[in-house]
Tab-separated table of N, CA, C and O in Angstrom:
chain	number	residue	atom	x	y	z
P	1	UNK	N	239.800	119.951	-22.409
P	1	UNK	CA	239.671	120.267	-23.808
P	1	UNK	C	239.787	118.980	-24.613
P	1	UNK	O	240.704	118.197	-24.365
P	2	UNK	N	238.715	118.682	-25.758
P	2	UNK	CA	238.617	117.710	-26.345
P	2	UNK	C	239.531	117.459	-27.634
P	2	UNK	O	239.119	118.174	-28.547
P	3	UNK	N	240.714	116.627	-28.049
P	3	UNK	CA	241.097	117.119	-29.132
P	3	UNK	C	240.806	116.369	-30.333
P	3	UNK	O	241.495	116.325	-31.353
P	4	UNK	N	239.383	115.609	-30.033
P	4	UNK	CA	239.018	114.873	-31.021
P	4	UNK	C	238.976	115.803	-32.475
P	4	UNK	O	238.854	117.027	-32.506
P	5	UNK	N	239.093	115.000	-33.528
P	5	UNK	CA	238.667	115.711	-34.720
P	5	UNK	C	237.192	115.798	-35.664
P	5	UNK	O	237.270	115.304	-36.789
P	6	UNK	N	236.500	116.114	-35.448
P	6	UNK	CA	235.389	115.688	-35.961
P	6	UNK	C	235.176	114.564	-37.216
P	6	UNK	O	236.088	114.460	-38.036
P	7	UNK	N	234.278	113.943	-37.318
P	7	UNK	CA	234.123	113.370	-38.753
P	7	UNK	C	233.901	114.084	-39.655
P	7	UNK	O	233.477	115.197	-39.344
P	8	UNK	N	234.020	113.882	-40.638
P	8	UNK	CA	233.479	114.438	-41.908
P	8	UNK	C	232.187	113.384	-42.347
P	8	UNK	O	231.803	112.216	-42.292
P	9	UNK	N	231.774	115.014	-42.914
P	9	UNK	CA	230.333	114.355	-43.262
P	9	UNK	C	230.570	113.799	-44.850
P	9	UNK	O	231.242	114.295	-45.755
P	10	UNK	N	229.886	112.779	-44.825
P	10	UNK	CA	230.233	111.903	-46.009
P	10	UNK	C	229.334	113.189	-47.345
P	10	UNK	O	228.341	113.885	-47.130
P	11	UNK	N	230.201	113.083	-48.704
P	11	UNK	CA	229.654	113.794	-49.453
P	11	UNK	C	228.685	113.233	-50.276
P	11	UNK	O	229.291	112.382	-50.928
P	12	UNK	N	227.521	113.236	-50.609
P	12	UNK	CA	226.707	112.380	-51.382
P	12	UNK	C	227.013	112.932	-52.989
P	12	UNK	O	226.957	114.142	-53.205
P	13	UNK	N	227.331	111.989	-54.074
P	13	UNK	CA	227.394	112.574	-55.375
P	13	UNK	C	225.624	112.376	-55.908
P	13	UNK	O	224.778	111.527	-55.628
P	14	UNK	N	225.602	113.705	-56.859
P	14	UNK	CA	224.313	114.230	-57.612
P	14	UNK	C	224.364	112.997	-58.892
P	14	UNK	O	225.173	113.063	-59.817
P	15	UNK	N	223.439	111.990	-58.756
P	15	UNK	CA	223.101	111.378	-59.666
P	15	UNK	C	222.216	111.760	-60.522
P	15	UNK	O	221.166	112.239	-60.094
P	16	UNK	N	222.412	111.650	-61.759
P	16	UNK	CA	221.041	111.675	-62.808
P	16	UNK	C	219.731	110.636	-62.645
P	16	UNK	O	220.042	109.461	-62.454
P	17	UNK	N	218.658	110.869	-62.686
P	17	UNK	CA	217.395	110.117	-62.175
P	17	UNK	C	217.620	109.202	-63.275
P	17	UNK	O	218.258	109.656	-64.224
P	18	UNK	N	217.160	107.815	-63.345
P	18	UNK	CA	216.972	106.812	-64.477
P	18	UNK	C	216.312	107.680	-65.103
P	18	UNK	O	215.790	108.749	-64.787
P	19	UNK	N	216.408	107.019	-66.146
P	19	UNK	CA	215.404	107.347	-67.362
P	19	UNK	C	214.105	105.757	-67.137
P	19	UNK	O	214.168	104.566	-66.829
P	20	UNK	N	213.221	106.624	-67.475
P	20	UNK	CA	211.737	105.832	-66.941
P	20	UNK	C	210.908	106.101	-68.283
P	20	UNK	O	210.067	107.001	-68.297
P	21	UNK	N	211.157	105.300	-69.423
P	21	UNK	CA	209.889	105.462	-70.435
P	21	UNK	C	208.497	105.583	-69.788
P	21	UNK	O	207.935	106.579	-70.244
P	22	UNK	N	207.761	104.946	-68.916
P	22	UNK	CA	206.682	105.203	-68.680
P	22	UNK	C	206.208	106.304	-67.697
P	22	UNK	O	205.124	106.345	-67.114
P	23	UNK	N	207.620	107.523	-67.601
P	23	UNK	CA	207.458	108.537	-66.515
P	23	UNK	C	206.275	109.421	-67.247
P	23	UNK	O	205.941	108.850	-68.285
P	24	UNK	N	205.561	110.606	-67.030
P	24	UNK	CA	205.120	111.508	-67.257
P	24	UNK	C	205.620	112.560	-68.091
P	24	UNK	O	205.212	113.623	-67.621
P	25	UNK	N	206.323	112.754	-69.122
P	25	UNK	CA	206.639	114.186	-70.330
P	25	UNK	C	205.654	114.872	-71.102
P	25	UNK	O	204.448	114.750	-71.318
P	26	UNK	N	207.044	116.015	-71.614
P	26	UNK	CA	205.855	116.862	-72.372
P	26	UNK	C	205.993	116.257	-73.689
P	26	UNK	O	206.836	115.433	-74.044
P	27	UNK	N	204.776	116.928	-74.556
P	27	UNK	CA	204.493	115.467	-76.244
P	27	UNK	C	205.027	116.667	-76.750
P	27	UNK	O	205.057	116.474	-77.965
P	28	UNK	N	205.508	117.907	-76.501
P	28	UNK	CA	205.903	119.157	-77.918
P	28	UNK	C	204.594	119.348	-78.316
P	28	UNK	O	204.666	120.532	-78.648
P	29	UNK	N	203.440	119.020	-78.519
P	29	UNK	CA	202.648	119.527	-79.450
P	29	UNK	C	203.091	120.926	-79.749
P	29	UNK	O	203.250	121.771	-78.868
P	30	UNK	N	203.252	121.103	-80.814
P	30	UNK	CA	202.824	122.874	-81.143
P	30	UNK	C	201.200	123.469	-81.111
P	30	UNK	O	200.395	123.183	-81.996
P	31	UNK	N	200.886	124.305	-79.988
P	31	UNK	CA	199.438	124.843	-79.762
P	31	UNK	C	199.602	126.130	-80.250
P	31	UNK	O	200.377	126.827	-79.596
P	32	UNK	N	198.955	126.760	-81.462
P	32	UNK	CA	198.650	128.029	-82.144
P	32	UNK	C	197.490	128.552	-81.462
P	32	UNK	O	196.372	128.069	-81.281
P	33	UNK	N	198.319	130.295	-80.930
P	33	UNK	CA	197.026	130.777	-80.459
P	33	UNK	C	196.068	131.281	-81.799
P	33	UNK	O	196.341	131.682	-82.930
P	34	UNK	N	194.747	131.028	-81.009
P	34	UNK	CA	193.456	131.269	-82.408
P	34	UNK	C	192.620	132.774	-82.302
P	34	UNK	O	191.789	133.199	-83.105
P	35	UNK	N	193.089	133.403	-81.114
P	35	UNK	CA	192.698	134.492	-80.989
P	35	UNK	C	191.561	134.827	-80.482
P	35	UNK	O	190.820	135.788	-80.688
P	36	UNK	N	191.493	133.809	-79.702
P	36	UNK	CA	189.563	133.695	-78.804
P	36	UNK	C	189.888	133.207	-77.805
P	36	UNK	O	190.044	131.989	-77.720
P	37	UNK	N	190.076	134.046	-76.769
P	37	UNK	CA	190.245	133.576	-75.627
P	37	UNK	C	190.156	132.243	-74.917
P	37	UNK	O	190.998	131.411	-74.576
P	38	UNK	N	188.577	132.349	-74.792
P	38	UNK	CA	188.134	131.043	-74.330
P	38	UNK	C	188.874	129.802	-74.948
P	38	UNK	O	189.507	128.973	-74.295
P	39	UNK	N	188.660	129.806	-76.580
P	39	UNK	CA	189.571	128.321	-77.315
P	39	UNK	C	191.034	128.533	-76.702
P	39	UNK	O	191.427	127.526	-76.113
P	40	UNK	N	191.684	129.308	-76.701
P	40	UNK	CA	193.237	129.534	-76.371
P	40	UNK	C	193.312	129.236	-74.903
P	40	UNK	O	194.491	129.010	-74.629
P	41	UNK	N	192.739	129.166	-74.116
P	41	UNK	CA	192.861	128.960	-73.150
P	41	UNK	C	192.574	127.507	-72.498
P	41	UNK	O	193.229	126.999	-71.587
P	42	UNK	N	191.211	126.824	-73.302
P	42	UNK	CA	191.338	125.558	-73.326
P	42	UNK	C	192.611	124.579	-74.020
P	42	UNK	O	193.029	123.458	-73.729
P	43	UNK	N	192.999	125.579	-75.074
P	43	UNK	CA	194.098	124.718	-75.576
P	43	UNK	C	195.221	124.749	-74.913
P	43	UNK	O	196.056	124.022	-75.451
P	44	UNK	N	195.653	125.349	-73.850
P	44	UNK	CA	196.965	125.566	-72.803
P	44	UNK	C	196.391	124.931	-71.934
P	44	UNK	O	197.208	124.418	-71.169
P	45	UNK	N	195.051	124.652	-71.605
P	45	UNK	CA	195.087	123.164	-70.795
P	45	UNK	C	195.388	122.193	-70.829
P	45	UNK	O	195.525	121.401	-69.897
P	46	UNK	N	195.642	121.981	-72.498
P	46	UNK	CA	196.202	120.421	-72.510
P	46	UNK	C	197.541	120.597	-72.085
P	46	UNK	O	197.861	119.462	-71.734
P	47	UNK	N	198.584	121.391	-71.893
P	47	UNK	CA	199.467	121.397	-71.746
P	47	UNK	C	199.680	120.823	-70.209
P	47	UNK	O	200.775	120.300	-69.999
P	48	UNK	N	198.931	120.862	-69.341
P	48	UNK	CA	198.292	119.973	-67.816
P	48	UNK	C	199.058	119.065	-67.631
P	48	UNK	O	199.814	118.811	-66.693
P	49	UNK	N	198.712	118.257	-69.149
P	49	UNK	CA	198.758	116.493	-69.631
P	49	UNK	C	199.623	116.380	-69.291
P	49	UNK	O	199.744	115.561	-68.381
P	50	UNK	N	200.714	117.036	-69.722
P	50	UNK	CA	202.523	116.674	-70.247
P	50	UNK	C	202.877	116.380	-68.567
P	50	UNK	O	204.088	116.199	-68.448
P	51	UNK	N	202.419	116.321	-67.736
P	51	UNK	CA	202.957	116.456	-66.080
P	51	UNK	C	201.988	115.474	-65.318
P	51	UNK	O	201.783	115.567	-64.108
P	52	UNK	N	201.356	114.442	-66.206
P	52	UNK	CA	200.526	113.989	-65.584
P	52	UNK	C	200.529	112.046	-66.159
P	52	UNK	O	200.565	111.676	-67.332
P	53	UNK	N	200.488	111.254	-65.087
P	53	UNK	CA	200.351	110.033	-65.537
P	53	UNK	C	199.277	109.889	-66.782
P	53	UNK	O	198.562	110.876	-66.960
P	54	UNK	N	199.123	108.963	-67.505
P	54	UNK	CA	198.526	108.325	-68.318
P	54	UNK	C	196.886	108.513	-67.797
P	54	UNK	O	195.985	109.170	-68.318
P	55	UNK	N	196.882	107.920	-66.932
P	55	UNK	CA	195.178	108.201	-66.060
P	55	UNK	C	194.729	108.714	-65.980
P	55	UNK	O	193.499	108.739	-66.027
P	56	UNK	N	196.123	110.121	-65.654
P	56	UNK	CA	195.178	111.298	-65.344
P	56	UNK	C	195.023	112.615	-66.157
P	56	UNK	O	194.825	113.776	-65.799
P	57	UNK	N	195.260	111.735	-68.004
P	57	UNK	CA	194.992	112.424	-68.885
P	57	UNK	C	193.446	112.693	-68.933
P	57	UNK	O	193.206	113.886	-68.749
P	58	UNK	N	192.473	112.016	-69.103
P	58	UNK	CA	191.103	111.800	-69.217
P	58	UNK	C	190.553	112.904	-68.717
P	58	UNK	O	189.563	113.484	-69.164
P	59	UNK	N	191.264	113.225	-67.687
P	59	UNK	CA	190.647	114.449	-66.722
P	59	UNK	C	190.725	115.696	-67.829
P	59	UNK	O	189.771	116.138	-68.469
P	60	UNK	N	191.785	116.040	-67.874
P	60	UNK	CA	192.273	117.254	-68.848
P	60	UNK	C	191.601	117.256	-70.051
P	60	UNK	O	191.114	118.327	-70.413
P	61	UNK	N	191.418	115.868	-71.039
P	61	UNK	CA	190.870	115.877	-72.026
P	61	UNK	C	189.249	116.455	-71.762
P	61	UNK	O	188.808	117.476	-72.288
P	62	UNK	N	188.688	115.801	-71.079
P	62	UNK	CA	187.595	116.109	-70.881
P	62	UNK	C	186.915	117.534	-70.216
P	62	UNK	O	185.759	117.915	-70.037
P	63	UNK	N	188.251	118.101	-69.954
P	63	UNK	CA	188.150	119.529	-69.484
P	63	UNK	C	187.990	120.406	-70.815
P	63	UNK	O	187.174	121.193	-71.293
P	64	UNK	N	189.418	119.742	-71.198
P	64	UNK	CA	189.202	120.660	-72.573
P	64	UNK	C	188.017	120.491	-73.995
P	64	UNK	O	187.739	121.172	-74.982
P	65	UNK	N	187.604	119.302	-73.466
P	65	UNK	CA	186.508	119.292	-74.813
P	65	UNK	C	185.250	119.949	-74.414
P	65	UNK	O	184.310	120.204	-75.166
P	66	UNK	N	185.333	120.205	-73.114
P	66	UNK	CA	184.140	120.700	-72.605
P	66	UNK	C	183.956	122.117	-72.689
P	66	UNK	O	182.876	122.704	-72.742
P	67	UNK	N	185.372	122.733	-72.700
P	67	UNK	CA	185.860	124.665	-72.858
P	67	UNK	C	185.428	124.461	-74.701
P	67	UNK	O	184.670	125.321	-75.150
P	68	UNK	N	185.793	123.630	-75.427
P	68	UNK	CA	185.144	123.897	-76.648
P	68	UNK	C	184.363	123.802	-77.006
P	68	UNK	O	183.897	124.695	-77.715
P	69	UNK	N	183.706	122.672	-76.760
P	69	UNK	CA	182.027	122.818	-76.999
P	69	UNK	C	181.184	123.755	-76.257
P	69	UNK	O	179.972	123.897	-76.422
P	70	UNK	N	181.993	124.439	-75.351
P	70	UNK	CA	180.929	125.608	-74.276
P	70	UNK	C	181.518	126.680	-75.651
P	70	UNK	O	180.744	127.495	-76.151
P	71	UNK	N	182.715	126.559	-76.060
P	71	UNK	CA	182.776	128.010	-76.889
P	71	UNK	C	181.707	127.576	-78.332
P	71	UNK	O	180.915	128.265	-78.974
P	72	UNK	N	181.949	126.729	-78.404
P	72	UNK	CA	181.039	126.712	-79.691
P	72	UNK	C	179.703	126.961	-79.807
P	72	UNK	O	179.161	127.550	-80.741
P	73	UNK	N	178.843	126.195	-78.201
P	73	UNK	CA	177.835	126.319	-78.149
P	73	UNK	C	177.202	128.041	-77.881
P	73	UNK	O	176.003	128.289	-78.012
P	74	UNK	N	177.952	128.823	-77.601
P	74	UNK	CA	178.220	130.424	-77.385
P	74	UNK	C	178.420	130.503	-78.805
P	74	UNK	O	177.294	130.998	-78.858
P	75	UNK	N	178.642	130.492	-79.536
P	75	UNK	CA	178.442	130.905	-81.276
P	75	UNK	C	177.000	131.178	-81.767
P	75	UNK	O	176.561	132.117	-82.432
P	76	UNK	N	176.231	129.805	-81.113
P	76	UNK	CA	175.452	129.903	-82.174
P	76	UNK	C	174.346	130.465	-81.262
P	76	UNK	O	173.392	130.801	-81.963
P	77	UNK	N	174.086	130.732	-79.697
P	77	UNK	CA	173.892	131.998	-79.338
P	77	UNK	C	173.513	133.285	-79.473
P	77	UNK	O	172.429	133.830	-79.266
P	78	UNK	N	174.654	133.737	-79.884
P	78	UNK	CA	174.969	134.680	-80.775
P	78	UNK	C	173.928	135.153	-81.567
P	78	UNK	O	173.707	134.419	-82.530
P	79	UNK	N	173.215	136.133	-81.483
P	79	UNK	CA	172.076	136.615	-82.714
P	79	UNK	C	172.880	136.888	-83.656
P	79	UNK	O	173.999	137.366	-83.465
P	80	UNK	N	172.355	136.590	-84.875
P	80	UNK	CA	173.229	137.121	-86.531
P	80	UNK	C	172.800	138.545	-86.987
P	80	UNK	O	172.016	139.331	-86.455
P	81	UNK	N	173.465	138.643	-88.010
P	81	UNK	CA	173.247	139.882	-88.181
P	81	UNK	C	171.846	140.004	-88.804
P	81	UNK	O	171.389	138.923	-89.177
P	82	UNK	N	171.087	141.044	-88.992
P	82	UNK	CA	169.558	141.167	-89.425
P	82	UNK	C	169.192	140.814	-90.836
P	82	UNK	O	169.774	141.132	-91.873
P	83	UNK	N	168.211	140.159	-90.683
P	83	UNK	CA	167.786	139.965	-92.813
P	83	UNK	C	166.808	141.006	-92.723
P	83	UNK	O	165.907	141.407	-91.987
P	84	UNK	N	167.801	141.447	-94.575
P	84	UNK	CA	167.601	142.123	-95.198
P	84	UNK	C	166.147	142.112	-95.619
P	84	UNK	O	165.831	141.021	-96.092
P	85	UNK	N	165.081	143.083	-95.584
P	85	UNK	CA	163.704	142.395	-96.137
P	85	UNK	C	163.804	142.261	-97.580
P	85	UNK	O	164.729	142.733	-98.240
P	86	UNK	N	162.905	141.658	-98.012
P	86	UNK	CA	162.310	141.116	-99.246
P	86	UNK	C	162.235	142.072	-100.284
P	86	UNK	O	161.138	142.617	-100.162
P	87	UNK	N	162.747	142.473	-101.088
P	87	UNK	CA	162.007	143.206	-102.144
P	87	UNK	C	160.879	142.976	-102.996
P	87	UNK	O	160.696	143.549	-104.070
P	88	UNK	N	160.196	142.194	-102.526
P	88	UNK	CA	159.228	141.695	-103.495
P	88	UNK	C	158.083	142.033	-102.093
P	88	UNK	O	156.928	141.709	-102.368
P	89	UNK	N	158.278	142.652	-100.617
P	89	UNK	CA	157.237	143.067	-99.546
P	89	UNK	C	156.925	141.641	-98.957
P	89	UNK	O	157.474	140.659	-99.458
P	90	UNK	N	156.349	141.554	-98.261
P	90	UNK	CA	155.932	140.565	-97.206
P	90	UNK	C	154.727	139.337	-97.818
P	90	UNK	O	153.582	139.744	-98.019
P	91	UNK	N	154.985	138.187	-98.029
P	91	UNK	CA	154.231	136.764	-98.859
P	91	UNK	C	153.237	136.905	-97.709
P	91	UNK	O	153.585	136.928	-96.529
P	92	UNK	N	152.025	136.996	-98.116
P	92	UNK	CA	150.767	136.243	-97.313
P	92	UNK	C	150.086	134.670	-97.501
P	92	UNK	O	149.146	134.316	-96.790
């Protein structure tokens, strides 16, 4: 029978990470939903950014300008509503 005592395992203490100005955060923007899916949904993409180096903002931006100009370009799409005819009858 062995009557060694075991070691103890050394305890490691929980340090706080440096603080790193040039780490990756979120900016707060405040994003208002607009009530159109598509725009609201491009605009919670930027939220991507906040988790992402500097570099690999470009990506996101360009995601999202692209969900808006696809919604915009879907506007004008869109047939309008009908004109009214002429009261004066049809110009020859």
């Amino acid at each position: 029978m062995d009557d060694a005592v075991p070691e103890a395992t050394p305890v490691r203490e929980e340090t706080e990470p440096e603080y790193d100005p040039a780490a990756p955060g979120p900016l707060n923007v405040p994003r208002t939903p607009t009530g159109v899916a598509d725009v609201d949904a491009s605009l919670d993409r930027l939220a991507d950014a906040d988790h992402l180096a500097t570099d690999g903002h470009i990506e996101v931006y360009e995601d999202v300008h692209r969900g808006l100009r696809d919604a915009l370009t879907a506007l004008d799409a869109r047939p309008g509503p009908p004109v009214p005819p002429s009261p004066h009858g049809p110009r020859s």
